[in-house]
Each structure stands twice: as structure tokens, then as C-alpha cells.
Amino acid sequence: MELGKVINVLIKRKGLTQVEVAKRIGKSTTALSQIIRGNYNPNPDTLDKICKVLDVPPPILYFLSISEKDIPSDKLEIYKMLAPSIKDFLIKIFGEEKEQLLNEVKLSS
């Protein structure tokens, strides 16, 4: 899963628009759109601003954006064992409906 897709899902879940988020982080709507589409990776400062607007720590965004294809084959077994529990835990902490967020971000893939 791409970081931009996770950001987009969280923007929608917070009931915000890309225009609102772009204004809050001091970027153009085009720049935010490029981040969401995966054409541009946000620098640490921009990512911090996005996370503050979305009320989610950066490591959580990164973790939620990981999929099996991102994991080295020698670590895949342990990832498959631990990731579902960790993702469930993180989703509960941030008050999201588990099934809905899993479906929206396709975390189970």
C-alpha cells in the first residue's frame, strides 16, 4: 500500500477535503494531490504537518502503508504473523472502525 493512499483514506475519514488539508499544511492542492497519487514523497516537515492535521503519528502512517510486497522474503513469515495484530491494535487506538478502515486501505492484502 502506498503512503499517499493511506493519507487519502485518513483525510476522508476525518471528513476533510484535500483543499482544507493543503491549506493547513501550507502546500498547494496540486502538491497534496501528487503526494496522494504517489507521484511525490513528502519531505519530513510536510509529513509532520499532514500527520498533525490528521492527528496520526508518522510511524503509524508508514506502518499502515506497508504490504507484504514491501517485506523482504526472509522476514515475510514473521510479518504475516505479527502485522494483523499490530494493525488491529493501531486502528483501535486511533478510534477507527476496524473493518471499514481495513477495507478502505486494503491492509489485509
PDB file of C-alpha atoms in Angstrom:
ATOM      1  CA  MET A   1       0.000   0.000   0.000  1.00  0.00           C
ATOM      2  CA  GLU A   2       1.253   3.421  -0.788  1.00  0.00           C
ATOM      3  CA  LEU A   3       1.630   6.159   1.799  1.00  0.00           C
ATOM      4  CA  GLY A   4      -0.469   8.519  -0.332  1.00  0.00           C
ATOM      5  CA  LYS A   5      -3.399   6.111  -0.348  1.00  0.00           C
ATOM      6  CA  VAL A   6      -3.320   5.863   3.440  1.00  0.00           C
ATOM      7  CA  ILE A   7      -3.207   9.662   3.699  1.00  0.00           C
ATOM      8  CA  ASN A   8      -6.172   9.939   1.335  1.00  0.00           C
ATOM      9  CA  VAL A   9      -8.237   7.440   3.321  1.00  0.00           C
ATOM     10  CA  LEU A  10      -7.474   9.256   6.571  1.00  0.00           C
ATOM     11  CA  ILE A  11      -8.368  12.616   5.027  1.00  0.00           C
ATOM     12  CA  LYS A  12     -11.756  11.213   4.055  1.00  0.00           C
ATOM     13  CA  ARG A  13     -12.241   9.539   7.451  1.00  0.00           C
ATOM     14  CA  LYS A  14     -11.629  12.872   9.173  1.00  0.00           C
ATOM     15  CA  GLY A  15     -14.271  14.487   6.959  1.00  0.00           C
ATOM     16  CA  LEU A  16     -11.750  16.855   5.412  1.00  0.00           C
ATOM     17  CA  THR A  17     -11.135  17.816   1.805  1.00  0.00           C
ATOM     18  CA  GLN A  18      -7.801  17.913   0.035  1.00  0.00           C
ATOM     19  CA  VAL A  19      -8.215  21.689  -0.263  1.00  0.00           C
ATOM     20  CA  GLU A  20      -8.587  22.039   3.520  1.00  0.00           C
ATOM     21  CA  VAL A  21      -5.598  19.829   4.249  1.00  0.00           C
ATOM     22  CA  ALA A  22      -3.440  21.578   1.648  1.00  0.00           C
ATOM     23  CA  LYS A  23      -4.210  24.964   3.216  1.00  0.00           C
ATOM     24  CA  ARG A  24      -3.452  23.691   6.718  1.00  0.00           C
ATOM     25  CA  ILE A  25      -0.068  22.284   5.684  1.00  0.00           C
ATOM     26  CA  GLY A  26       0.888  25.281   3.568  1.00  0.00           C
ATOM     27  CA  LYS A  27       1.013  23.407   0.268  1.00  0.00           C
ATOM     28  CA  SER A  28      -0.925  23.728  -2.943  1.00  0.00           C
ATOM     29  CA  THR A  29      -3.785  21.366  -3.649  1.00  0.00           C
ATOM     30  CA  THR A  30      -1.723  20.102  -6.597  1.00  0.00           C
ATOM     31  CA  ALA A  31       1.217  19.239  -4.330  1.00  0.00           C
ATOM     32  CA  LEU A  32      -1.032  17.335  -1.920  1.00  0.00           C
ATOM     33  CA  SER A  33      -2.695  15.569  -4.830  1.00  0.00           C
ATOM     34  CA  GLN A  34       0.715  14.449  -6.108  1.00  0.00           C
ATOM     35  CA  ILE A  35       1.532  13.042  -2.665  1.00  0.00           C
ATOM     36  CA  ILE A  36      -1.770  11.173  -2.567  1.00  0.00           C
ATOM     37  CA  ARG A  37      -1.236   9.760  -6.063  1.00  0.00           C
ATOM     38  CA  GLY A  38       2.252   8.600  -5.125  1.00  0.00           C
ATOM     39  CA  ASN A  39       3.980  10.886  -7.630  1.00  0.00           C
ATOM     40  CA  TYR A  40       5.812  12.739  -4.893  1.00  0.00           C
ATOM     41  CA  ASN A  41       7.032  11.654  -1.457  1.00  0.00           C
ATOM     42  CA  PRO A  42       6.504  14.269   1.232  1.00  0.00           C
ATOM     43  CA  ASN A  43       9.597  15.578   2.970  1.00  0.00           C
ATOM     44  CA  PRO A  44       9.701  15.032   6.758  1.00  0.00           C
ATOM     45  CA  ASP A  45       8.390  18.537   7.512  1.00  0.00           C
ATOM     46  CA  THR A  46       5.422  18.145   5.167  1.00  0.00           C
ATOM     47  CA  LEU A  47       4.672  14.670   6.507  1.00  0.00           C
ATOM     48  CA  ASP A  48       4.726  16.021  10.074  1.00  0.00           C
ATOM     49  CA  LYS A  49       2.241  18.734   9.091  1.00  0.00           C
ATOM     50  CA  ILE A  50      -0.029  16.194   7.404  1.00  0.00           C
ATOM     51  CA  CYS A  51       0.130  13.982  10.475  1.00  0.00           C
ATOM     52  CA  LYS A  52      -0.775  16.876  12.779  1.00  0.00           C
ATOM     53  CA  VAL A  53      -3.803  17.712  10.647  1.00  0.00           C
ATOM     54  CA  LEU A  54      -4.856  14.048  10.596  1.00  0.00           C
ATOM     55  CA  ASP A  55      -3.927  13.527  14.279  1.00  0.00           C
ATOM     56  CA  VAL A  56      -1.834  10.460  13.464  1.00  0.00           C
ATOM     57  CA  PRO A  57       1.890   9.971  14.222  1.00  0.00           C
ATOM     58  CA  PRO A  58       4.137   9.498  11.144  1.00  0.00           C
ATOM     59  CA  PRO A  59       5.241   5.960  12.114  1.00  0.00           C
ATOM     60  CA  ILE A  60       1.598   4.898  12.123  1.00  0.00           C
ATOM     61  CA  LEU A  61       1.134   6.166   8.570  1.00  0.00           C
ATOM     62  CA  TYR A  62       4.238   4.323   7.477  1.00  0.00           C
ATOM     63  CA  PHE A  63       3.210   1.100   9.178  1.00  0.00           C
ATOM     64  CA  LEU A  64      -0.312   1.214   7.749  1.00  0.00           C
ATOM     65  CA  SER A  65       1.163   1.704   4.276  1.00  0.00           C
ATOM     66  CA  ILE A  66       3.248  -1.486   4.412  1.00  0.00           C
ATOM     67  CA  SER A  67       2.088  -4.501   2.439  1.00  0.00           C
ATOM     68  CA  GLU A  68       3.548  -7.975   2.018  1.00  0.00           C
ATOM     69  CA  LYS A  69       5.287  -6.954  -1.208  1.00  0.00           C
ATOM     70  CA  ASP A  70       7.339  -4.419   0.805  1.00  0.00           C
ATOM     71  CA  ILE A  71       8.746  -7.084   3.135  1.00  0.00           C
ATOM     72  CA  PRO A  72      11.953  -8.997   2.356  1.00  0.00           C
ATOM     73  CA  SER A  73      11.220 -12.684   1.803  1.00  0.00           C
ATOM     74  CA  ASP A  74      13.300 -13.739   4.820  1.00  0.00           C
ATOM     75  CA  LYS A  75      11.096 -11.551   7.079  1.00  0.00           C
ATOM     76  CA  LEU A  76       7.736 -12.311   5.461  1.00  0.00           C
ATOM     77  CA  GLU A  77       6.735 -15.135   7.802  1.00  0.00           C
ATOM     78  CA  ILE A  78       7.111 -13.022  10.936  1.00  0.00           C
ATOM     79  CA  TYR A  79       5.412 -10.077   9.227  1.00  0.00           C
ATOM     80  CA  LYS A  80       2.413 -12.263   8.385  1.00  0.00           C
ATOM     81  CA  MET A  81       2.312 -13.426  11.988  1.00  0.00           C
ATOM     82  CA  LEU A  82       2.588 -10.003  13.679  1.00  0.00           C
ATOM     83  CA  ALA A  83       1.200  -7.417  11.258  1.00  0.00           C
ATOM     84  CA  PRO A  84      -2.518  -8.213  11.603  1.00  0.00           C
ATOM     85  CA  SER A  85      -2.407  -7.893  15.406  1.00  0.00           C
ATOM     86  CA  ILE A  86      -0.340  -4.725  15.302  1.00  0.00           C
ATOM     87  CA  LYS A  87      -2.583  -3.133  12.673  1.00  0.00           C
ATOM     88  CA  ASP A  88      -5.694  -4.078  14.685  1.00  0.00           C
ATOM     89  CA  PHE A  89      -4.148  -2.520  17.776  1.00  0.00           C
ATOM     90  CA  LEU A  90      -3.213   0.700  15.978  1.00  0.00           C
ATOM     91  CA  ILE A  91      -6.626   1.032  14.423  1.00  0.00           C
ATOM     92  CA  LYS A  92      -8.279   0.612  17.821  1.00  0.00           C
ATOM     93  CA  ILE A  93      -6.022   3.261  19.355  1.00  0.00           C
ATOM     94  CA  PHE A  94      -6.949   5.782  16.706  1.00  0.00           C
ATOM     95  CA  GLY A  95     -10.660   5.029  17.010  1.00  0.00           C
ATOM     96  CA  GLU A  96     -11.290   3.796  13.507  1.00  0.00           C
ATOM     97  CA  GLU A  97     -13.827   1.162  12.646  1.00  0.00           C
ATOM     98  CA  LYS A  98     -11.582  -1.825  12.037  1.00  0.00           C
ATOM     99  CA  GLU A  99     -13.378  -3.481   9.143  1.00  0.00           C
ATOM    100  CA  GLN A 100     -14.121  -0.242   7.341  1.00  0.00           C
ATOM    101  CA  LEU A 101     -10.547   1.026   7.528  1.00  0.00           C
ATOM    102  CA  LEU A 102      -9.119  -2.375   6.574  1.00  0.00           C
ATOM    103  CA  ASN A 103     -11.354  -2.434   3.524  1.00  0.00           C
ATOM    104  CA  GLU A 104     -10.629   1.167   2.556  1.00  0.00           C
ATOM    105  CA  VAL A 105      -6.859   0.856   2.816  1.00  0.00           C
ATOM    106  CA  LYS A 106      -6.779  -2.863   1.933  1.00  0.00           C
ATOM    107  CA  LEU A 107      -4.422  -3.553   4.809  1.00  0.00           C
ATOM    108  CA  SER A 108      -5.115  -7.261   4.712  1.00  0.00           C
ATOM    109  CA  SER A 109      -3.568  -7.695   1.250  1.00  0.00           C
TER     110      SER A 109
END
